[in-house]
Amino acid sequence: MDSPILVTGGTGTLGRVVVARLIAEGVPVRVMSRRARRADDDRPCEWAVGDLADGTGLDAALADAGVVVHCATDSRNDVAATRRLVEAARRSGRPHLVFISIVGIDRVPLPYYRSKLEAERLVEESGLPWTILRTTQFHDLVMKMTTVQRRLPVVLTARGVRMQPIEVAEVADRLVELAREAPAGRVPDMAGPEVRDVRDLMEATLRAAGLRRRVVPVGLPGKIFRSLRAGADLAPDRAVGTRTFDEYLAARTRAGQW
Ligand SMILES: NC(=O)c1ccc[n+]([C@@H]2O[C@H](COP(=O)([O-])OP(=O)(O)OC[C@H]3O[C@@H](n4cnc5c(N)ncnc54)[C@H](OP(=O)(O)O)[C@@H]3O)[C@@H](O)[C@H]2O)c1
């Protein structure tokens, strides 16, 4: 039996699709989560309870894992979480660490992006074999930027900001491919097929969700929004994703997911 691929954050938006892909390919997979496995989860995979905030369960989760796909994110302290994972991996069999990161983290001074950059550095300097893939925002996140405001009379957005959202399943496919190949270091970024104004993406979401609201663009000051208006979150030369945001919205509508 091959050693399992450990997926941290295997219950999250990206991680659960990575897990599903690995299972579909017949690869031994171990999900890590802070929560116990649901009683009705009968998928052919292992489960490890582990918490990157305090390190509990990490050694058991990493035992005999040949590859770790690190999809967990703890927005309050991602750097410490990644450091704990790296240390636990060094104590175990020195697995190949595959890390998912974000396009533009070195150009947009958001606190979360700074922590992702620091986490990337920890991976690069870990002494472990590693691969890092940066992508743009997933369609799910872009959709939620609007639906989270559904109780407000208007939907607010930052004026002049564009995004290039990508389908999470396409990111999961690439991560699975990378996890099954030799460590590759920093691989080319992956971005969605279209660059669109956030206002336009929000109006499309409202239409698809059947919500009658006006999108109000607000001019926001500061370095963060200046960098976003300059397109620092985009990778137009890496528009390799194929599923558009409108196709994603249409699929949600067909599935009655509003
Ligand atoms: N969302 C995007 O648009 C986007 C774009 C590019 C890159 N990324 C990156 O992709 C990764 C996954 O994002 P996502 O949107 O899938 O995240 P998500 O849906 O918020 O999932 C986060 C996962 O992290 C786990 N987690 C949180 N705190 C933890 C802790 N202390 N210990 C162990 N596990 C913990 C959660 O598992 P439990 O709750 O089960 O413990 C959950 O499965 C992140 O690194 C993110 O930066 C995201």
Short mmCIF file of C-alpha atoms in Angstrom, two decimals, residues 4 26 36 69 73 96 102 117-118 178 199 202 204 209 245 250-251:
data_model
loop_
_atom_site.label_atom_id
_atom_site.label_comp_id
_atom_site.label_asym_id
_atom_site.label_seq_id
_atom_site.Cartn_x
_atom_site.Cartn_y
_atom_site.Cartn_z
CA PRO A 4 -1.11 8.33 2.07
CA GLY A 26 -7.65 5.67 -6.12
CA ALA A 36 -14.03 14.36 14.40
CA VAL A 69 -1.22 19.13 0.50
CA THR A 73 -5.88 28.23 6.60
CA HIS A 96 6.77 16.57 -0.13
CA ILE A 102 -2.44 33.53 -3.74
CA LEU A 117 4.04 35.37 1.93
CA GLU A 118 5.69 34.56 5.25
CA LEU A 178 1.47 18.51 -8.46
CA ARG A 199 -18.93 45.66 -9.63
CA MET A 202 -21.39 41.48 -8.02
CA ALA A 204 -23.97 39.11 -12.06
CA ALA A 209 -29.41 34.87 -6.94
CA PHE A 245 -17.80 33.06 -13.34
CA ALA A 250 -25.50 29.26 -13.82
CA ALA A 251 -24.53 25.90 -12.31
#
